[in-house]
Amino acid sequence: MWFGVLCLVIVLTLKILFDHSRSPKFPPGPPGLPIIGNILDIVNLVKQVKYYSNVWCRLAEKYGPVVGLRLGFDEPLIIVSGKSAITEMLNRSEFDGRPNGFLFKFRSGGVRQGILFTDTDVWHSQRRFTLKTLKQFGFGKDVMEDVLQHDAIALTNFIVELTKDGTVTNIQSITSAAVLSNLWLLIDGTKFDIGMESPKLREAINVLKDLTRNSNVSGGIINQFPFLRHFFPNLTGFSMFAERQKRINNFFKDIISKHKRKETMECSNFIDAYLQEIETQKANPSSFFNENQLVYVIKDLFSAGVDTTDNTIGFVVAFLVSYQDVQAKIHEELDNNIGMDVNPSLRDRDRLPYLKAVLAEVSRLANIGPTSIPHRAIMDSNLLGFEIKKNYTLLANLKSVHMDKEHWGDPEVFRPERFINEEGQFINDSWLIPFGLGRRKCLGETLAKNTIFLFMACLLQKLHFMLPVNHPKPCLQGIDGFVIAPPRMDIIAVHRY
């Protein structure tokens, strides 16, 4: 016992000395306290500004584009803000790593596995195989548009049928599975009818959403003081986190087991192809392909496919019920350019510039992913003259770009017209970067954009969304978490004709 206490005292003493001897080239930031570093600074700022993303922006205003924080026993956290600094950081390969923090490893069985939270050779091999295989089964091809359009029409028809029995509320519980449907076909090879997904799939979606709502990109107290989970598993939230991770991991393990029991390996979906690759590489001792990797690869695809896309659709609806004049303009554009009898398709994008502008403006203001997924320096380096040592964690504060007053002029105002030129055409703006930049840019960007466009075009062609009488106006800043979720609200969907 005394030996353990002595070791703890030595570790804490070294921690105090290390924090006190901050390098003059370490990025500027609040001084913090011994051992806990800047944890209290962050807690106090969250109380003031409500959202972690607002904390990063507040720190950037005070200390500049590169801010250095120390959070407990975790590696220093570097917040990078502003278009120029973020562009440089996200395009430099030495910052392409992923954190080694406890929670980032725990979510994948104690070691970093999958795609989202791996780097170097593991990430390269998994990402390369995943992209190649998904494209083989239609990812990014015309056949995928047919599937997306089918799902968008099916979702719209399902909600239209519900409107016959009265008003429809809680739209997002219906859209979540619909958003996943096309990706699940690529991953598992099975197609489910909208509104008829299996209870286990519905549970997996709900567990995933709980996990993202109850976490943040800094990792939280367990990442900063991992040993606390042994003493306060409930108070720190570790018990709930571990239980939910186990449930969703078991869901994917069961799906893989089902594929292994098939009599013939037709290789018509991603899981079958990955299992075949495992067999092919069995003789390779340095192979990164195994069943554990497969679990976390499909977990990453699943989470990326559900959260960002589904949350964006939820936010679009939230903004439209709050700005009925904008919704009316979309209805008018759809009526004039598509009509009621022809189903919208991706070929209609240039004919619906105002809808595209609304989707871009919601993406900018909602900031569903207000920062990049945490990066890690894989070698000693520097950024804008500041020392960035190996294993430092870096966050690109994307919200700082989307809310930059000098570029946007009135960034807090919901104004879709900022994406429309004098000829009434949609214009892209390089300052809109919701999917990030560089090599670690979201690989599902095209699918996400296509899904959001088609789903909203089909829904708004047939439906009008509004709030119930006396319903409070939704908070359009959303609900904080690892990603920002749309506000909780009751939505009434009314058939337009």
CSV table of N, CA and C in Angstrom, one decimal, residues 220-321:
chain,number,residue,atom,x,y,z
A,220,GLY,N,-13.2,14.2,-22.0
A,220,GLY,CA,-13.9,14.3,-20.7
A,220,GLY,C,-13.0,13.8,-19.6
A,221,ILE,N,-13.5,13.7,-18.4
A,221,ILE,CA,-12.8,13.4,-17.2
A,221,ILE,C,-12.1,12.0,-17.2
A,222,ILE,N,-12.7,11.0,-17.9
A,222,ILE,CA,-12.1,9.7,-17.9
A,222,ILE,C,-10.8,9.7,-18.8
A,223,ASN,N,-10.8,10.5,-19.8
A,223,ASN,CA,-9.7,10.6,-20.7
A,223,ASN,C,-8.5,11.3,-19.9
A,224,GLN,N,-8.9,12.3,-19.1
A,224,GLN,CA,-7.9,13.2,-18.4
A,224,GLN,C,-7.4,12.5,-17.1
A,225,PHE,N,-8.2,11.7,-16.5
A,225,PHE,CA,-7.8,11.0,-15.3
A,225,PHE,C,-8.4,9.5,-15.4
A,226,PRO,N,-7.8,8.7,-16.2
A,226,PRO,CA,-8.4,7.3,-16.4
A,226,PRO,C,-8.6,6.5,-15.2
A,227,PHE,N,-7.7,6.7,-14.2
A,227,PHE,CA,-7.7,5.9,-13.0
A,227,PHE,C,-9.0,6.1,-12.2
A,228,LEU,N,-9.7,7.2,-12.4
A,228,LEU,CA,-10.9,7.5,-11.6
A,228,LEU,C,-12.0,6.6,-11.9
A,229,ARG,N,-12.0,5.9,-13.1
A,229,ARG,CA,-13.0,4.9,-13.4
A,229,ARG,C,-13.1,3.8,-12.4
A,230,HIS,N,-11.9,3.5,-11.7
A,230,HIS,CA,-11.9,2.4,-10.8
A,230,HIS,C,-12.5,2.8,-9.4
A,231,PHE,N,-12.5,4.1,-9.1
A,231,PHE,CA,-13.1,4.6,-7.9
A,231,PHE,C,-14.5,5.1,-8.0
A,232,PHE,N,-14.8,5.8,-9.1
A,232,PHE,CA,-16.1,6.4,-9.3
A,232,PHE,C,-16.7,6.1,-10.7
A,233,PRO,N,-16.9,4.8,-10.9
A,233,PRO,CA,-17.4,4.4,-12.2
A,233,PRO,C,-18.7,5.0,-12.7
A,234,ASN,N,-19.6,5.2,-11.7
A,234,ASN,CA,-20.9,5.8,-12.0
A,234,ASN,C,-20.8,7.3,-12.1
A,235,LEU,N,-20.2,7.9,-11.1
A,235,LEU,CA,-20.1,9.4,-11.1
A,235,LEU,C,-19.3,9.9,-12.3
A,236,THR,N,-18.3,9.2,-12.8
A,236,THR,CA,-17.6,9.7,-14.0
A,236,THR,C,-18.3,9.4,-15.3
A,237,GLY,N,-19.4,8.6,-15.2
A,237,GLY,CA,-20.1,8.2,-16.4
A,237,GLY,C,-19.4,7.0,-17.1
A,238,PHE,N,-18.4,6.4,-16.5
A,238,PHE,CA,-17.7,5.3,-17.2
A,238,PHE,C,-18.6,4.1,-17.3
A,239,SER,N,-19.4,3.7,-16.3
A,239,SER,CA,-20.2,2.5,-16.3
A,239,SER,C,-21.2,2.6,-17.5
A,240,MET,N,-21.8,3.7,-17.6
A,240,MET,CA,-22.8,3.9,-18.7
A,240,MET,C,-22.1,3.8,-20.1
A,241,PHE,N,-21.0,4.5,-20.2
A,241,PHE,CA,-20.2,4.5,-21.4
A,241,PHE,C,-19.8,3.1,-21.8
A,242,ALA,N,-19.3,2.3,-20.8
A,242,ALA,CA,-18.8,0.9,-21.1
A,242,ALA,C,-20.0,0.0,-21.5
A,243,GLU,N,-21.1,0.2,-20.8
A,243,GLU,CA,-22.3,-0.6,-21.1
A,243,GLU,C,-22.8,-0.4,-22.5
A,244,ARG,N,-22.9,0.9,-22.9
A,244,ARG,CA,-23.4,1.2,-24.2
A,244,ARG,C,-22.4,0.7,-25.3
A,245,GLN,N,-21.1,0.9,-25.0
A,245,GLN,CA,-20.1,0.4,-26.0
A,245,GLN,C,-20.3,-1.1,-26.2
A,246,LYS,N,-20.5,-1.8,-25.1
A,246,LYS,CA,-20.6,-3.3,-25.2
A,246,LYS,C,-21.8,-3.7,-26.0
A,247,ARG,N,-22.9,-3.0,-25.8
A,247,ARG,CA,-24.2,-3.3,-26.5
A,247,ARG,C,-24.0,-3.1,-28.0
A,248,ILE,N,-23.4,-2.0,-28.4
A,248,ILE,CA,-23.3,-1.7,-29.8
A,248,ILE,C,-22.3,-2.6,-30.5
A,249,ASN,N,-21.2,-2.9,-29.7
A,249,ASN,CA,-20.2,-3.8,-30.3
A,249,ASN,C,-20.7,-5.2,-30.5
A,250,ASN,N,-21.5,-5.6,-29.5
A,250,ASN,CA,-22.2,-7.0,-29.6
A,250,ASN,C,-23.1,-7.0,-30.8
A,251,PHE,N,-23.8,-5.9,-31.1
A,251,PHE,CA,-24.7,-5.9,-32.2
A,251,PHE,C,-23.9,-6.2,-33.5
A,252,PHE,N,-22.8,-5.5,-33.7
A,252,PHE,CA,-22.0,-5.7,-34.9
A,252,PHE,C,-21.3,-7.1,-34.9
A,253,LYS,N,-20.9,-7.6,-33.8
A,253,LYS,CA,-20.4,-9.0,-33.7
A,253,LYS,C,-21.4,-10.0,-34.1
A,254,ASP,N,-22.7,-9.8,-33.7
A,254,ASP,CA,-23.7,-10.7,-34.1
A,254,ASP,C,-24.0,-10.7,-35.6
A,255,ILE,N,-23.9,-9.4,-36.2
A,255,ILE,CA,-24.1,-9.3,-37.6
A,255,ILE,C,-23.0,-10.1,-38.4
A,256,ILE,N,-21.8,-9.9,-37.9
A,256,ILE,CA,-20.7,-10.6,-38.6
A,256,ILE,C,-20.8,-12.1,-38.5
A,257,SER,N,-21.2,-12.6,-37.3
A,257,SER,CA,-21.4,-14.0,-37.1
A,257,SER,C,-22.5,-14.6,-38.0
A,258,LYS,N,-23.5,-13.8,-38.3
A,258,LYS,CA,-24.6,-14.2,-39.2
A,258,LYS,C,-24.0,-14.4,-40.6
A,259,HIS,N,-23.1,-13.5,-41.0
A,259,HIS,CA,-22.5,-13.6,-42.3
A,259,HIS,C,-21.5,-14.8,-42.4
A,260,LYS,N,-20.9,-15.1,-41.3
A,260,LYS,CA,-19.9,-16.3,-41.3
A,260,LYS,C,-20.7,-17.6,-41.4
A,261,ARG,N,-21.9,-17.6,-40.9
A,261,ARG,CA,-22.7,-18.8,-41.0
A,261,ARG,C,-23.4,-19.1,-42.3
A,262,LYS,N,-23.3,-18.2,-43.2
A,262,LYS,CA,-23.8,-18.4,-44.6
A,262,LYS,C,-23.2,-19.5,-45.3
A,263,GLU,N,-23.9,-20.3,-46.0
A,263,GLU,CA,-23.4,-21.5,-46.6
A,263,GLU,C,-22.5,-21.1,-47.8
A,264,THR,N,-22.8,-20.0,-48.5
A,264,THR,CA,-22.0,-19.6,-49.6
A,264,THR,C,-21.6,-18.1,-49.4
A,265,MET,N,-20.4,-17.8,-49.7
A,265,MET,CA,-19.9,-16.4,-49.5
A,265,MET,C,-20.0,-15.7,-50.9
A,266,GLU,N,-21.2,-15.1,-51.1
A,266,GLU,CA,-21.4,-14.5,-52.4
A,266,GLU,C,-20.6,-13.2,-52.6
A,267,CYS,N,-20.2,-12.6,-51.6
A,267,CYS,CA,-19.3,-11.4,-51.6
A,267,CYS,C,-20.1,-10.3,-52.3
A,268,SER,N,-21.3,-10.0,-51.9
A,268,SER,CA,-22.2,-9.0,-52.5
A,268,SER,C,-22.3,-7.8,-51.5
A,269,ASN,N,-21.5,-7.8,-50.5
A,269,ASN,CA,-21.6,-6.6,-49.5
A,269,ASN,C,-20.3,-6.5,-48.8
A,270,PHE,N,-20.1,-5.4,-48.1
A,270,PHE,CA,-18.8,-5.1,-47.5
A,270,PHE,C,-18.4,-6.1,-46.5
A,271,ILE,N,-19.3,-6.6,-45.6
A,271,ILE,CA,-18.9,-7.6,-44.6
A,271,ILE,C,-18.4,-8.8,-45.2
A,272,ASP,N,-19.0,-9.4,-46.2
A,272,ASP,CA,-18.6,-10.6,-46.9
A,272,ASP,C,-17.2,-10.4,-47.6
A,273,ALA,N,-17.0,-9.2,-48.2
A,273,ALA,CA,-15.8,-8.9,-48.8
A,273,ALA,C,-14.6,-8.8,-47.8
A,274,TYR,N,-14.9,-8.2,-46.7
A,274,TYR,CA,-13.9,-8.1,-45.6
A,274,TYR,C,-13.5,-9.5,-45.1
A,275,LEU,N,-14.5,-10.3,-44.8
A,275,LEU,CA,-14.3,-11.7,-44.3
A,275,LEU,C,-13.4,-12.4,-45.3
A,276,GLN,N,-13.7,-12.2,-46.6
A,276,GLN,CA,-12.9,-12.9,-47.6
A,276,GLN,C,-11.4,-12.4,-47.6
A,277,GLU,N,-11.3,-11.1,-47.4
A,277,GLU,CA,-9.9,-10.5,-47.3
A,277,GLU,C,-9.2,-11.0,-46.1
A,278,ILE,N,-9.8,-11.3,-45.0
A,278,ILE,CA,-9.2,-11.9,-43.8
A,278,ILE,C,-8.6,-13.2,-44.2
A,279,GLU,N,-9.4,-14.0,-44.9
A,279,GLU,CA,-8.9,-15.3,-45.4
A,279,GLU,C,-7.7,-15.2,-46.3
A,280,THR,N,-7.8,-14.2,-47.2
A,280,THR,CA,-6.7,-14.0,-48.2
A,280,THR,C,-5.4,-13.7,-47.5
A,281,GLN,N,-5.5,-12.9,-46.5
A,281,GLN,CA,-4.3,-12.4,-45.8
A,281,GLN,C,-3.8,-13.2,-44.6
A,282,LYS,N,-4.4,-14.4,-44.4
A,282,LYS,CA,-4.1,-15.2,-43.2
A,282,LYS,C,-2.6,-15.5,-43.1
A,283,ALA,N,-2.0,-15.7,-44.3
A,283,ALA,CA,-0.6,-16.1,-44.3
A,283,ALA,C,0.3,-14.9,-44.1
A,284,ASN,N,-0.2,-13.7,-44.1
A,284,ASN,CA,0.6,-12.4,-43.9
A,284,ASN,C,0.7,-12.1,-42.5
A,285,PRO,N,1.8,-12.2,-41.8
A,285,PRO,CA,1.9,-12.0,-40.4
A,285,PRO,C,1.7,-10.5,-40.0
A,286,SER,N,1.9,-9.6,-40.9
A,286,SER,CA,1.8,-8.2,-40.7
A,286,SER,C,0.4,-7.6,-41.1
A,287,SER,N,-0.5,-8.5,-41.4
A,287,SER,CA,-1.8,-8.1,-41.9
A,287,SER,C,-2.6,-7.4,-40.8
A,288,PHE,N,-3.4,-6.3,-41.2
A,288,PHE,CA,-4.2,-5.6,-40.2
A,288,PHE,C,-5.7,-6.0,-40.4
A,289,PHE,N,-5.9,-7.1,-41.1
A,289,PHE,CA,-7.3,-7.5,-41.3
A,289,PHE,C,-7.6,-8.7,-40.4
A,290,ASN,N,-8.6,-8.5,-39.6
A,290,ASN,CA,-9.1,-9.5,-38.7
A,290,ASN,C,-10.5,-9.2,-38.3
A,291,GLU,N,-11.2,-10.0,-37.6
A,291,GLU,CA,-12.6,-9.8,-37.2
A,291,GLU,C,-12.8,-8.7,-36.3
A,292,ASN,N,-11.9,-8.4,-35.4
A,292,ASN,CA,-12.0,-7.3,-34.5
A,292,ASN,C,-11.9,-6.0,-35.3
A,293,GLN,N,-11.0,-5.9,-36.2
A,293,GLN,CA,-11.0,-4.7,-37.1
A,293,GLN,C,-12.3,-4.5,-37.8
A,294,LEU,N,-12.8,-5.6,-38.3
A,294,LEU,CA,-14.1,-5.5,-39.1
A,294,LEU,C,-15.2,-4.9,-38.2
A,295,VAL,N,-15.3,-5.4,-36.9
A,295,VAL,CA,-16.3,-4.8,-36.0
A,295,VAL,C,-16.2,-3.3,-36.0
A,296,TYR,N,-15.0,-2.8,-35.8
A,296,TYR,CA,-14.9,-1.4,-35.6
A,296,TYR,C,-14.9,-0.6,-36.9
A,297,VAL,N,-14.6,-1.2,-38.0
A,297,VAL,CA,-14.7,-0.5,-39.3
A,297,VAL,C,-16.2,-0.3,-39.6
A,298,ILE,N,-17.0,-1.3,-39.4
A,298,ILE,CA,-18.4,-1.1,-39.7
A,298,ILE,C,-19.1,-0.2,-38.6
A,299,LYS,N,-18.6,-0.3,-37.4
A,299,LYS,CA,-19.1,0.6,-36.4
A,299,LYS,C,-18.8,2.1,-36.8
A,300,ASP,N,-17.6,2.4,-37.3
A,300,ASP,CA,-17.3,3.7,-37.8
A,300,ASP,C,-18.1,4.1,-38.9
A,301,LEU,N,-18.3,3.2,-39.9
A,301,LEU,CA,-19.2,3.6,-41.0
A,301,LEU,C,-20.6,3.8,-40.6
A,302,PHE,N,-21.1,3.0,-39.7
A,302,PHE,CA,-22.4,3.1,-39.1
A,302,PHE,C,-22.6,4.5,-38.5
A,303,SER,N,-21.7,4.8,-37.6
A,303,SER,CA,-21.8,6.1,-36.8
A,303,SER,C,-21.7,7.3,-37.8
A,304,ALA,N,-20.7,7.2,-38.7
A,304,ALA,CA,-20.6,8.3,-39.6
A,304,ALA,C,-21.8,8.5,-40.5
A,305,GLY,N,-22.4,7.4,-40.9
A,305,GLY,CA,-23.6,7.4,-41.7
A,305,GLY,C,-24.8,7.9,-41.1
A,306,VAL,N,-25.0,7.7,-39.8
A,306,VAL,CA,-26.2,8.1,-39.1
A,306,VAL,C,-26.1,9.5,-38.5
A,307,ASP,N,-25.1,9.8,-37.7
A,307,ASP,CA,-25.1,11.0,-36.9
A,307,ASP,C,-25.1,12.2,-37.8
A,308,THR,N,-24.1,12.4,-38.6
A,308,THR,CA,-24.0,13.7,-39.3
A,308,THR,C,-25.2,14.0,-40.3
A,309,THR,N,-25.5,13.0,-41.1
A,309,THR,CA,-26.6,13.1,-42.1
A,309,THR,C,-27.9,13.3,-41.4
A,310,ASP,N,-28.2,12.4,-40.5
A,310,ASP,CA,-29.5,12.5,-39.8
A,310,ASP,C,-29.7,13.8,-39.0
A,311,ASN,N,-28.6,14.2,-38.3
A,311,ASN,CA,-28.7,15.5,-37.6
A,311,ASN,C,-28.8,16.7,-38.5
A,312,THR,N,-28.2,16.6,-39.7
A,312,THR,CA,-28.4,17.7,-40.6
A,312,THR,C,-29.8,17.9,-41.1
A,313,ILE,N,-30.5,16.7,-41.4
A,313,ILE,CA,-31.9,16.7,-41.8
A,313,ILE,C,-32.7,17.3,-40.6
A,314,GLY,N,-32.4,16.9,-39.4
A,314,GLY,CA,-33.2,17.4,-38.2
A,314,GLY,C,-33.0,18.9,-38.1
A,315,PHE,N,-31.8,19.4,-38.3
A,315,PHE,CA,-31.6,20.8,-38.2
A,315,PHE,C,-32.3,21.6,-39.4
A,316,VAL,N,-32.3,21.0,-40.6
A,316,VAL,CA,-33.0,21.7,-41.7
A,316,VAL,C,-34.5,21.8,-41.3
A,317,VAL,N,-35.1,20.8,-40.8
A,317,VAL,CA,-36.5,20.9,-40.4
A,317,VAL,C,-36.7,21.9,-39.3
A,318,ALA,N,-35.8,21.9,-38.4
A,318,ALA,CA,-35.9,22.9,-37.3
A,318,ALA,C,-35.8,24.3,-37.8
A,319,PHE,N,-34.9,24.6,-38.7
A,319,PHE,CA,-34.8,26.0,-39.2
A,319,PHE,C,-36.0,26.3,-40.1
A,320,LEU,N,-36.6,25.3,-40.8
A,320,LEU,CA,-37.7,25.6,-41.7
A,320,LEU,C,-39.0,25.9,-40.9
A,321,VAL,N,-39.2,25.2,-39.8
A,321,VAL,CA,-40.4,25.5,-39.0
A,321,VAL,C,-40.2,26.8,-38.3
